[in-house]
Short mmCIF file of N, CA and C in Angstrom, two decimals:
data_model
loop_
_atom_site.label_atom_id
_atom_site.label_comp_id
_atom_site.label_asym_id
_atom_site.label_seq_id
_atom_site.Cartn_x
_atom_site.Cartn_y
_atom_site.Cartn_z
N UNK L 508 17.02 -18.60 15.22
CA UNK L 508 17.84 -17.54 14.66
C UNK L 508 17.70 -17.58 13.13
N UNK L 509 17.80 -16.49 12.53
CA UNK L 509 17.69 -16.28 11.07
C UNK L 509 18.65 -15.72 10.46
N UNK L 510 19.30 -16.59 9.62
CA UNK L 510 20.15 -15.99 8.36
C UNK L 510 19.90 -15.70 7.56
N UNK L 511 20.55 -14.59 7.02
CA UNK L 511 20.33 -13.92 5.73
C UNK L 511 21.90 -14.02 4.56
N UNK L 512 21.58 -15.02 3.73
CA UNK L 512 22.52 -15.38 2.87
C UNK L 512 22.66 -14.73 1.34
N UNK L 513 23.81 -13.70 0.95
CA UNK L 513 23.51 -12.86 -0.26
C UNK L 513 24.92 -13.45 -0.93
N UNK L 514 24.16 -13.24 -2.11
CA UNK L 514 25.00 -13.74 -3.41
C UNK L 514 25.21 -13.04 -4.51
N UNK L 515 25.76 -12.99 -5.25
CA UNK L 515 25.56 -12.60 -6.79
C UNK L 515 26.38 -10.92 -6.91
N UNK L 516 27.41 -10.70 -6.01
CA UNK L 516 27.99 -9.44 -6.41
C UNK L 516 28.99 -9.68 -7.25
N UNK L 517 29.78 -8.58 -7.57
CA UNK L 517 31.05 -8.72 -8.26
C UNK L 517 31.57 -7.60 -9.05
N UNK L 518 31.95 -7.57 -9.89
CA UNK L 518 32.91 -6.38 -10.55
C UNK L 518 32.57 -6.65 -11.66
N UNK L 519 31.75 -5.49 -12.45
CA UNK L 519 31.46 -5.52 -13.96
C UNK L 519 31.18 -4.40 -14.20
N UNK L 520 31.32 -3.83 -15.61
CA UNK L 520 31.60 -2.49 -16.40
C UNK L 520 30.33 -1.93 -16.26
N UNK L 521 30.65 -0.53 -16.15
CA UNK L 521 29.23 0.76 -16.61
C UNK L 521 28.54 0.06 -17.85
N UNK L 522 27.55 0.06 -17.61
CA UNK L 522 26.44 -0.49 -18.52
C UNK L 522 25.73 -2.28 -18.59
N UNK L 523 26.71 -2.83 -17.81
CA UNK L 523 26.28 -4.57 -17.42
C UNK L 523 25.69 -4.76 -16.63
N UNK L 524 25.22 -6.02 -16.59
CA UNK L 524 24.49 -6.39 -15.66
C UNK L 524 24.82 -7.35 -14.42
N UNK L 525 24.17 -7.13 -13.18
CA UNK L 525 24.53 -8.16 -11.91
C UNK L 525 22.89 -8.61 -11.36
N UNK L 526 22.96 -9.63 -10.84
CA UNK L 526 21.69 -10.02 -10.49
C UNK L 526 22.02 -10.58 -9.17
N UNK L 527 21.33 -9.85 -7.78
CA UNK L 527 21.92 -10.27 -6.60
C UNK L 527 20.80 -11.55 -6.16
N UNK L 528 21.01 -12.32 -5.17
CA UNK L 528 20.13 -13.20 -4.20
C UNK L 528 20.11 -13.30 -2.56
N UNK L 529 19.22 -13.33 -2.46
CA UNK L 529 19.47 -13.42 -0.77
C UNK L 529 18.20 -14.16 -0.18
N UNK L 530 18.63 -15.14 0.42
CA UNK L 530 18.14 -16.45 0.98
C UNK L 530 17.80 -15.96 2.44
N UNK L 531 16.77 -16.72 3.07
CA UNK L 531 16.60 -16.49 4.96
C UNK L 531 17.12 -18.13 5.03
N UNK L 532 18.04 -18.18 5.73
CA UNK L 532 18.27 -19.49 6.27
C UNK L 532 17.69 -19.70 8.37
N UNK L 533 17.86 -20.99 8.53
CA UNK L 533 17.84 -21.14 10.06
C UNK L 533 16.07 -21.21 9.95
N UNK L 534 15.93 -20.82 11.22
CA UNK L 534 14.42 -21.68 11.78
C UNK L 534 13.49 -20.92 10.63
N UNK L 535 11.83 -21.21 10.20
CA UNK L 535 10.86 -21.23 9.24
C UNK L 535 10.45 -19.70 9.76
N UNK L 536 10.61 -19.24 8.31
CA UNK L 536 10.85 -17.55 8.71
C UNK L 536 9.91 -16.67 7.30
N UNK L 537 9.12 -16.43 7.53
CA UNK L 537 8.39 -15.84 6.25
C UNK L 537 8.32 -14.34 6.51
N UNK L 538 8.58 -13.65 6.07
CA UNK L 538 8.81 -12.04 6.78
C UNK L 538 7.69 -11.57 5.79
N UNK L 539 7.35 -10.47 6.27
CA UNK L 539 6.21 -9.50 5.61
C UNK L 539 6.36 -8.80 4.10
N UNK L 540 8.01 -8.70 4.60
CA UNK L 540 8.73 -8.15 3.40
C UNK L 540 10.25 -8.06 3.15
N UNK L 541 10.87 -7.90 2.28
CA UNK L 541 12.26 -7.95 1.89
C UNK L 541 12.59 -6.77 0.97
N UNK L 542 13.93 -6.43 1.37
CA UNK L 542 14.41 -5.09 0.34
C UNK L 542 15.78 -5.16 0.84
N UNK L 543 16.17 -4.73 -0.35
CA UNK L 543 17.71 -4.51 -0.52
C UNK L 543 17.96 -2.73 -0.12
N UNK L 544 19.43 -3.04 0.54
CA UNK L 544 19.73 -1.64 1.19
C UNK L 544 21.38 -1.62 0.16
N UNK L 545 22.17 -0.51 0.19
CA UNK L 545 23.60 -0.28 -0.47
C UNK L 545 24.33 0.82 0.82
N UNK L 546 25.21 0.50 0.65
CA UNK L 546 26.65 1.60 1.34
C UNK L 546 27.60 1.69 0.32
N UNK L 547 27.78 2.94 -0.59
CA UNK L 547 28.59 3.43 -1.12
C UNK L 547 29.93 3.70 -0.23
N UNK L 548 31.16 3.91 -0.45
CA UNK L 548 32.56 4.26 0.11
C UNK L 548 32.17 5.28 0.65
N UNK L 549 32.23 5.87 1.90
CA UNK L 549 32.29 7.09 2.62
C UNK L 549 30.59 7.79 2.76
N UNK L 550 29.88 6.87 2.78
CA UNK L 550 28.43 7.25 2.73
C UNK L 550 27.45 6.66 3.34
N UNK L 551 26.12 7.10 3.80
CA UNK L 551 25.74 5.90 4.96
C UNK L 551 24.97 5.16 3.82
N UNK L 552 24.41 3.85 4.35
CA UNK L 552 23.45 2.95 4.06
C UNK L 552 22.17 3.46 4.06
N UNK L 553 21.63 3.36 2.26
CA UNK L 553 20.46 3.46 2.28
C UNK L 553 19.51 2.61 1.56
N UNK L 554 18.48 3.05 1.17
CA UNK L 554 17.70 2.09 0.57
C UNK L 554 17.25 1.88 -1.04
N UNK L 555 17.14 0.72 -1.09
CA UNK L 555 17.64 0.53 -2.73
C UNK L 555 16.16 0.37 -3.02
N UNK L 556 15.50 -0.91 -2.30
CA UNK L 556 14.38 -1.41 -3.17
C UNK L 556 13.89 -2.40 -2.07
N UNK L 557 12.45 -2.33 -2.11
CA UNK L 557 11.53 -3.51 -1.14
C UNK L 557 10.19 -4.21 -2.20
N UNK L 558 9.88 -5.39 -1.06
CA UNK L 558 8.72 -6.05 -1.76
C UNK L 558 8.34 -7.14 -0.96
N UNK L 559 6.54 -6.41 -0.98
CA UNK L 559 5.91 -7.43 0.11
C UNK L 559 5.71 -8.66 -0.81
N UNK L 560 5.91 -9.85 0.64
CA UNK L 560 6.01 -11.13 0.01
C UNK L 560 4.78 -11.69 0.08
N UNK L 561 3.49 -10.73 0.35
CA UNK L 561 2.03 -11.26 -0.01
C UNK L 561 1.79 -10.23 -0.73
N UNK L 562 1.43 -10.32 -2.15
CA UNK L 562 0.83 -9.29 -2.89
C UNK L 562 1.82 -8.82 -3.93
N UNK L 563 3.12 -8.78 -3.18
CA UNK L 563 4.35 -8.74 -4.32
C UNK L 563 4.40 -6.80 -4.58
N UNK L 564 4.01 -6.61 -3.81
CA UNK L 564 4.19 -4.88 -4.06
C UNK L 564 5.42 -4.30 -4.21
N UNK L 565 6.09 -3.30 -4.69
CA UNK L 565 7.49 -3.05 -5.00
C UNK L 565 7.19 -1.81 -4.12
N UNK L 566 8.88 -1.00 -3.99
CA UNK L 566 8.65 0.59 -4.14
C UNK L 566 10.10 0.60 -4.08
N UNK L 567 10.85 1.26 -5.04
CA UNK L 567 11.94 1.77 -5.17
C UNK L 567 12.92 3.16 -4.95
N UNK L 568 14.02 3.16 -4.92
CA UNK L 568 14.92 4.36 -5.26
C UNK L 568 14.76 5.13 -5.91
N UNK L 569 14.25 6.15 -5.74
CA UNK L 569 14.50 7.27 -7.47
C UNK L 569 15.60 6.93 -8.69
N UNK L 570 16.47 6.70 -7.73
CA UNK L 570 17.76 6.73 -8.75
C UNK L 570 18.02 5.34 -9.54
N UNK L 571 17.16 4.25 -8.71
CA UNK L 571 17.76 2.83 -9.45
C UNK L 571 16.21 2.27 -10.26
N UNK L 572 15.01 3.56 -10.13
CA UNK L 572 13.96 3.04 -10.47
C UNK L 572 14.24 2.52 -12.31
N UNK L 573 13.70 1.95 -13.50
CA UNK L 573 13.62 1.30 -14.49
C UNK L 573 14.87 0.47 -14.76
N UNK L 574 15.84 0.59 -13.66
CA UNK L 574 16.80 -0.17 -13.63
C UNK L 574 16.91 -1.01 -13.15
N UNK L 575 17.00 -1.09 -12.01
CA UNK L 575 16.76 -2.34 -11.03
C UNK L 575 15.07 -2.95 -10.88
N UNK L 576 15.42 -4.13 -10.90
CA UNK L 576 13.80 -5.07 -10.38
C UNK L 576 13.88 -6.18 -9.67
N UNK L 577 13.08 -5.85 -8.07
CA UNK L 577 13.22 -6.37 -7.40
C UNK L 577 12.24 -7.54 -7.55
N UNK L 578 12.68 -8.73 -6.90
CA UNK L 578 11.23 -10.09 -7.42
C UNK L 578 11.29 -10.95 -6.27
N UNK L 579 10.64 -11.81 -5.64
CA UNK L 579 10.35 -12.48 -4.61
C UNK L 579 10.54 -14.12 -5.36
N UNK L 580 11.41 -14.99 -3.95
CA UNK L 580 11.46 -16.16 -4.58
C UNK L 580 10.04 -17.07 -4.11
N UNK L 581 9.96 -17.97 -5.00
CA UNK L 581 8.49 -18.60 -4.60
C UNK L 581 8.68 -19.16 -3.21
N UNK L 582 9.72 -19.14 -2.44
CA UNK L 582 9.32 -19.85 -1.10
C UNK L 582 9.13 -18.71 -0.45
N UNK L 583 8.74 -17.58 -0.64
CA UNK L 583 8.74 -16.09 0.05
C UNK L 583 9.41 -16.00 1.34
N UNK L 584 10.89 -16.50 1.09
CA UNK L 584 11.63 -15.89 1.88
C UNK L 584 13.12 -16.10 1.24
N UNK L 585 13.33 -15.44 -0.03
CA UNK L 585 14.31 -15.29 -1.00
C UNK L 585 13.88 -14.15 -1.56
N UNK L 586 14.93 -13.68 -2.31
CA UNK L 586 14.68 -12.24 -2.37
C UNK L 586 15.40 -11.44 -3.61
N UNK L 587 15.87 -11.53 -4.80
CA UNK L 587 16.43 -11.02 -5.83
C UNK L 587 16.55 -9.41 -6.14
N UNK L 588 17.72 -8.93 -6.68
CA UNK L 588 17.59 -8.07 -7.35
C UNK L 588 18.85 -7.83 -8.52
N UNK L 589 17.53 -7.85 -9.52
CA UNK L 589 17.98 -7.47 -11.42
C UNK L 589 19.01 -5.99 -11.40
N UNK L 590 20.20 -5.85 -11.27
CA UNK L 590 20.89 -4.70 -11.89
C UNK L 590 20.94 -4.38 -13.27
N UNK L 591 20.69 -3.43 -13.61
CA UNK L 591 20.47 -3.52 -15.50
C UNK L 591 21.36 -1.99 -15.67
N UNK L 592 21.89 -1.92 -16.54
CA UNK L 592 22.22 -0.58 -16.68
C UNK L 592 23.17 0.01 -15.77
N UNK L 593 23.89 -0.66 -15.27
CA UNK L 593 24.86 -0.09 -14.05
C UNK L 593 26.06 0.99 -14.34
N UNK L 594 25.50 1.90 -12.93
CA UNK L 594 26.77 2.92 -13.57
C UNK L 594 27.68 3.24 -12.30
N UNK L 595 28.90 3.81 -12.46
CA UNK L 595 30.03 3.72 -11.56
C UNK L 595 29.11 4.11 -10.05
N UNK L 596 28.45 5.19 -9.77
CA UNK L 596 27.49 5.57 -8.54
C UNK L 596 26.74 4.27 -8.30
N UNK L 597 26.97 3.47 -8.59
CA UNK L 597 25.90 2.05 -7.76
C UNK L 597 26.88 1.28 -7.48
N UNK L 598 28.34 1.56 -7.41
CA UNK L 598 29.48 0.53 -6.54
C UNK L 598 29.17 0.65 -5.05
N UNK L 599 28.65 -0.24 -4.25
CA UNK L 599 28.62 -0.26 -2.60
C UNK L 599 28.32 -1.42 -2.70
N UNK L 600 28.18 -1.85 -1.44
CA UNK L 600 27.97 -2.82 -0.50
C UNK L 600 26.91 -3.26 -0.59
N UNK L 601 25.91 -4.41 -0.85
CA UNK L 601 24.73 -4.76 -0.97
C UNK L 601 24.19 -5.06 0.18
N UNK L 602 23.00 -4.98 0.80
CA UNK L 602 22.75 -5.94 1.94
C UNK L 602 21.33 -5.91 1.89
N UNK L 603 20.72 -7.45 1.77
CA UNK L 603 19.41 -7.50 2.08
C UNK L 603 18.92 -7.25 3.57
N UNK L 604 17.99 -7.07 3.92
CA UNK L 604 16.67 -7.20 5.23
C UNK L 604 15.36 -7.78 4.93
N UNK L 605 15.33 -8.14 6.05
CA UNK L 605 14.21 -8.73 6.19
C UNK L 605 12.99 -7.71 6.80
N UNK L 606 11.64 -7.47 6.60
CA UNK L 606 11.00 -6.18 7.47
C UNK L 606 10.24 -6.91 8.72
N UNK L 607 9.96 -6.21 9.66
CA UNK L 607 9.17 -6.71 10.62
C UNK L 607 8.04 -5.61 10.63
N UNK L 608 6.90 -5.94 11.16
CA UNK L 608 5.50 -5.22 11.10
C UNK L 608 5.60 -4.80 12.26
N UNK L 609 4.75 -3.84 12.61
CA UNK L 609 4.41 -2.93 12.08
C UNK L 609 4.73 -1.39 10.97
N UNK L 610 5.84 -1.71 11.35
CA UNK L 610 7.10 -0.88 10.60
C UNK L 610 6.98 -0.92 9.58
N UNK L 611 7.55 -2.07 8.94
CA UNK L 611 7.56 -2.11 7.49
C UNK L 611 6.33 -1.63 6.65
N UNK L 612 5.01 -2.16 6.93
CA UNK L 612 3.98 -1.12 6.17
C UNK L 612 4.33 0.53 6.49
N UNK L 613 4.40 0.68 7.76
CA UNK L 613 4.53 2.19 7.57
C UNK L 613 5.66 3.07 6.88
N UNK L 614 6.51 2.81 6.77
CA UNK L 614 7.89 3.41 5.95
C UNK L 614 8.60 2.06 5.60
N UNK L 615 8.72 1.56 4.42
CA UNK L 615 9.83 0.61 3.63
C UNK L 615 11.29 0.68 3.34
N UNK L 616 11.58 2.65 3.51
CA UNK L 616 12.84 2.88 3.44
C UNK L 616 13.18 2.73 4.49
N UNK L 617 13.59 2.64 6.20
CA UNK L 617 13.99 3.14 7.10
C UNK L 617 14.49 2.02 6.91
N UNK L 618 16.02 2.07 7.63
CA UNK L 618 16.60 1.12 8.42
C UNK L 618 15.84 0.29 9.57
N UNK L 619 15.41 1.15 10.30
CA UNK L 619 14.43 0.59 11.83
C UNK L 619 12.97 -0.25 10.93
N UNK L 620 12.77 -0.17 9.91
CA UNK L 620 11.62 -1.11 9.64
C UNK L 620 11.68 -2.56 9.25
N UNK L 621 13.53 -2.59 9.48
CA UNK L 621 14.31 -4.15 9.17
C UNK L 621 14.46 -4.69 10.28
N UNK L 622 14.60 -5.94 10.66
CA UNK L 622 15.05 -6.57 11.75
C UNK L 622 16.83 -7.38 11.58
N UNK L 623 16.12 -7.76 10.40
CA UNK L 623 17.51 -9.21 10.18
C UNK L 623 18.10 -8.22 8.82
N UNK L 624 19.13 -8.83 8.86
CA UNK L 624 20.41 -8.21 7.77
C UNK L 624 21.21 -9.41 7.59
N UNK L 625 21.73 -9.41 6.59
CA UNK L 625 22.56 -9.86 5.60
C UNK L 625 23.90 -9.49 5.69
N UNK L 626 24.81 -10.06 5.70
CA UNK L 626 26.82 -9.49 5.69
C UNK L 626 26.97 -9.11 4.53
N UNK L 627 26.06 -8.72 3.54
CA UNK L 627 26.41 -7.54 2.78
C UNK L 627 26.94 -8.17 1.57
N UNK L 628 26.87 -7.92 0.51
CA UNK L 628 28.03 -8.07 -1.13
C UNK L 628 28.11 -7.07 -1.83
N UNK L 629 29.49 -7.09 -2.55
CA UNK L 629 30.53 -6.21 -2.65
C UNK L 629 29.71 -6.33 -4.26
N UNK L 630 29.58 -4.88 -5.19
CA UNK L 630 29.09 -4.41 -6.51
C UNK L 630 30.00 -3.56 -6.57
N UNK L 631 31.03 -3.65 -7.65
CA UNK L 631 31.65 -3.14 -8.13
C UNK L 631 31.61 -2.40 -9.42
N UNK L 632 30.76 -0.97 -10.32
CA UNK L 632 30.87 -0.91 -11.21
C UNK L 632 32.32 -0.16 -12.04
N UNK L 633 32.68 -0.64 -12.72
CA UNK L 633 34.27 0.23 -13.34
C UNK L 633 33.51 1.20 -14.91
N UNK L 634 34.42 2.64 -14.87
CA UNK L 634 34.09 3.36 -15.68
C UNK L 634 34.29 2.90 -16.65
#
């Protein structure tokens, strides 16, 4: 079984910064790829940001692109993401995934191209 352990949320002002983490714990688990997903209050879950953990490829959000940067930990199965510039519209719920193949090469945004998930952390930005 595989855990997905996230860290690094919290409550900080329009314009600061948060830097999230998310760990795979449990049996030796190297996934293809990792990306962070968000749930705003009253909105579904979507996708923030991915990155294959051979090659290190990104592809982002429109909305969080020169802001956020996503980075791979050297045991490639950790998973970061740099908030820079935060504004009240990026308060939700964080939650990493893990991708499973064939999926994940073909679409990086979908929900269905994740297997494993994360219980999520709370980003709070205040006006």
């Amino acid at each position: 079984q595989v855990q997905l352990v996230e860290s690094g949320g919290g409550l900080v002002q329009a314009g600061g910064s948060l830097r999230l983490s998310c760990a795979a714990a449990g049996r030796t688990f190297f996934p293809v790829g990792m990306a962070w997903f968000r749930r705003a209050p009253g909105k579904e879950r979507e996708f923030v940001a991915s990155i294959t953990m051979n090659g290190g490829a990104t592809y982002y959000q429109d909305s969080v692109k020169s802001r956020f940067t996503i980075s791979r930990g050297y045991a490639r199965n950790t998973v970061y993401l740099q908030m820079s510039t935060l504004k009240p519209e990026d308060t939700a719920v964080y939650y990493c995934a893990t991708g499973r193949e064939p999926y994940y090469n073909n679409d990086r945004s979908r929900e269905t191209s994740y297997n494993y998930w994360g219980q999520g952390t709370q980003v709070t930005v205040s006006s």
